[in-house]
Short mmCIF file of C-alpha atoms in Angstrom, two decimals:
data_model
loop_
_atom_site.label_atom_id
_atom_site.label_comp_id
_atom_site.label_asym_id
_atom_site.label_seq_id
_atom_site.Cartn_x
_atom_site.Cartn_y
_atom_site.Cartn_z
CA UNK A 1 -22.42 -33.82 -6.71
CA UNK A 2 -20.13 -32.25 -4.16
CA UNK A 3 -21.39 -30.95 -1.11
CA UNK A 4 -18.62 -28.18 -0.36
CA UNK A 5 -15.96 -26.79 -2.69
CA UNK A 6 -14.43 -29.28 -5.27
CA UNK A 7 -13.15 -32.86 -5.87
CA UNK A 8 -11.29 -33.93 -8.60
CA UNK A 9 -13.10 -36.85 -10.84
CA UNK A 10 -11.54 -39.32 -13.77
CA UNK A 11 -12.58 -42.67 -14.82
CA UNK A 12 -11.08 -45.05 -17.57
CA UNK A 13 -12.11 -48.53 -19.18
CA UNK A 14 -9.60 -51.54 -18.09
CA UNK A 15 -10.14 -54.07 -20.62
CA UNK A 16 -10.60 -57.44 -20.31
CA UNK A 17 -11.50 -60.88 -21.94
CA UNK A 18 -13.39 -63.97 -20.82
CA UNK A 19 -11.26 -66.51 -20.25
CA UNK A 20 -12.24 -70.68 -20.82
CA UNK A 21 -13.74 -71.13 -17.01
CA UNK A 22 -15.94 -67.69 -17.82
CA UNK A 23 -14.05 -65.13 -15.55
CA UNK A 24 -12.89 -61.90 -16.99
CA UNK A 25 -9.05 -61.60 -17.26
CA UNK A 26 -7.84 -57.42 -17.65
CA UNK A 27 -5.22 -57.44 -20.96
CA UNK A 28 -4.27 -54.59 -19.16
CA UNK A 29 -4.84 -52.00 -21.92
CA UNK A 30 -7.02 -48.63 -20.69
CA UNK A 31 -9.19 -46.37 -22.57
CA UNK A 32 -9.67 -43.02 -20.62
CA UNK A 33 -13.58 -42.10 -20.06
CA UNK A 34 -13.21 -38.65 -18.23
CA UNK A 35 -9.75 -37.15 -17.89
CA UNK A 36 -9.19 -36.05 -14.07
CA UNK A 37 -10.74 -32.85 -13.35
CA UNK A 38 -12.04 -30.95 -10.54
CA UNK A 39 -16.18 -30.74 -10.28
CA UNK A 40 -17.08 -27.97 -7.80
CA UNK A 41 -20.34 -27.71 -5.60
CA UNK A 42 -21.03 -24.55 -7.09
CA UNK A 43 -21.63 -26.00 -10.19
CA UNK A 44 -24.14 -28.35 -9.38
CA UNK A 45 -24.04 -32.49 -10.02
CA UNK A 46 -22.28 -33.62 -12.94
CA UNK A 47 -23.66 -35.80 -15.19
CA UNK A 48 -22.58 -38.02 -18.36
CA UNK A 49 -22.71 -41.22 -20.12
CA UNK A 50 -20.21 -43.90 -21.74
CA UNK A 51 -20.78 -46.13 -23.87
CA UNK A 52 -18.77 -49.50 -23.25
CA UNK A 53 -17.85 -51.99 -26.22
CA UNK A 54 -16.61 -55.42 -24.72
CA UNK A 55 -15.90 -56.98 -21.47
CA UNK A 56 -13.50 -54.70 -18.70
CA UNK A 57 -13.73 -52.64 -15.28
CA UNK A 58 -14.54 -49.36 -15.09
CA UNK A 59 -12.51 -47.50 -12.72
CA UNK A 60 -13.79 -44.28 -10.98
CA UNK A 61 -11.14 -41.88 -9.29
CA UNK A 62 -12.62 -38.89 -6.79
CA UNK A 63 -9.62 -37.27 -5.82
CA UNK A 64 -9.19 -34.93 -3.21
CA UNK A 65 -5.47 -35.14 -2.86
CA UNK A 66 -5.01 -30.92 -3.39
CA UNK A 67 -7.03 -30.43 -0.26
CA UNK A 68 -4.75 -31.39 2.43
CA UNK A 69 -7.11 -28.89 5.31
CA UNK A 70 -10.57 -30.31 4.02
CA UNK A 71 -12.40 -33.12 3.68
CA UNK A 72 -15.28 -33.79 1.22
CA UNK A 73 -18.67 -35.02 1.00
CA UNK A 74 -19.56 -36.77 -2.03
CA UNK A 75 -23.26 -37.81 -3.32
CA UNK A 76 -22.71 -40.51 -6.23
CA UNK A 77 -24.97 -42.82 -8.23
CA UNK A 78 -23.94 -45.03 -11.40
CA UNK A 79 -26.93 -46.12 -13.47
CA UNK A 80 -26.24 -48.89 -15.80
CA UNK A 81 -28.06 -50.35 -19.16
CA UNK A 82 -27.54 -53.70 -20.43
#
Protein backbone atom coordinates (compact mmCIF):
# COMPACT_ATOMS: atom_id res chain seq x y z
CA UNK A 1 0.00 0.00 0.00
CA UNK A 2 0.99 3.59 -0.58
CA UNK A 3 0.71 6.02 2.00
CA UNK A 4 0.23 9.30 -0.21
CA UNK A 5 -0.58 9.58 -3.91
CA UNK A 6 0.95 6.85 -6.23
CA UNK A 7 4.03 4.69 -7.02
CA UNK A 8 4.56 2.87 -9.92
CA UNK A 9 4.97 -1.17 -9.34
CA UNK A 10 6.34 -4.12 -11.90
CA UNK A 11 7.96 -7.31 -11.15
CA UNK A 12 9.31 -10.11 -13.57
CA UNK A 13 10.78 -13.77 -13.13
CA UNK A 14 14.75 -13.94 -14.00
CA UNK A 15 15.34 -17.45 -14.65
CA UNK A 16 17.84 -19.51 -13.56
CA UNK A 17 19.35 -23.10 -13.25
CA UNK A 18 21.30 -24.98 -10.60
CA UNK A 19 24.50 -25.36 -11.54
CA UNK A 20 26.98 -28.72 -10.42
CA UNK A 21 28.26 -26.96 -6.92
CA UNK A 22 24.23 -26.21 -6.21
CA UNK A 23 24.15 -22.34 -6.79
CA UNK A 24 21.60 -20.88 -9.08
CA UNK A 25 23.09 -19.42 -12.32
CA UNK A 26 20.29 -16.62 -14.19
CA UNK A 27 20.12 -17.91 -18.21
CA UNK A 28 19.16 -14.54 -18.36
CA UNK A 29 15.71 -15.03 -19.95
CA UNK A 30 12.63 -12.93 -18.04
CA UNK A 31 9.05 -13.64 -17.79
CA UNK A 32 7.10 -10.39 -16.80
CA UNK A 33 4.78 -10.93 -13.52
CA UNK A 34 3.11 -7.39 -13.30
CA UNK A 35 3.74 -4.91 -16.08
CA UNK A 36 4.81 -1.40 -14.46
CA UNK A 37 1.94 0.50 -13.33
CA UNK A 38 1.08 3.11 -10.95
CA UNK A 39 -0.94 1.84 -7.55
CA UNK A 40 -2.41 4.92 -5.83
CA UNK A 41 -3.21 5.35 -1.99
CA UNK A 42 -6.60 6.04 -2.83
CA UNK A 43 -7.12 2.78 -3.94
CA UNK A 44 -6.16 0.92 -1.09
CA UNK A 45 -3.22 -2.06 -0.88
CA UNK A 46 -2.78 -4.09 -3.80
CA UNK A 47 -2.75 -7.51 -3.68
CA UNK A 48 -1.89 -10.65 -6.04
CA UNK A 49 -0.26 -13.89 -6.45
CA UNK A 50 2.28 -15.72 -8.96
CA UNK A 51 2.80 -18.78 -9.40
CA UNK A 52 6.60 -19.69 -10.09
CA UNK A 53 7.67 -22.92 -12.16
CA UNK A 54 11.53 -23.56 -11.71
CA UNK A 55 14.47 -22.03 -10.11
CA UNK A 56 15.06 -17.80 -10.75
CA UNK A 57 14.85 -14.27 -8.89
CA UNK A 58 12.03 -12.41 -8.67
CA UNK A 59 12.60 -8.86 -9.19
CA UNK A 60 10.27 -6.15 -7.67
CA UNK A 61 10.42 -2.49 -9.17
CA UNK A 62 8.51 0.52 -7.01
CA UNK A 63 9.11 3.33 -9.08
CA UNK A 64 8.65 6.73 -8.27
CA UNK A 65 10.73 8.27 -10.98
CA UNK A 66 7.49 10.70 -12.34
CA UNK A 67 7.50 12.37 -8.98
CA UNK A 68 10.49 14.49 -9.05
CA UNK A 69 8.69 17.12 -5.88
CA UNK A 70 7.58 14.03 -3.67
CA UNK A 71 8.72 11.36 -1.97
CA UNK A 72 6.80 8.16 -1.02
CA UNK A 73 6.03 5.96 1.74
CA UNK A 74 5.64 2.46 0.95
CA UNK A 75 4.12 -0.48 3.30
CA UNK A 76 5.20 -3.94 1.59
CA UNK A 77 5.03 -7.60 2.58
CA UNK A 78 5.84 -10.76 0.25
CA UNK A 79 4.36 -13.99 1.59
CA UNK A 80 5.80 -17.05 0.12
CA UNK A 81 4.60 -20.95 -0.17
CA UNK A 82 6.87 -23.70 -0.79
Amino acid sequence: SVAARGVNFGAKLVHGSEGVDGCERPSGETTVLRQPTKIRAEAGPCKGSWTIQGPGVIEVELDNSHSVLRSKTVVYTFDFEM
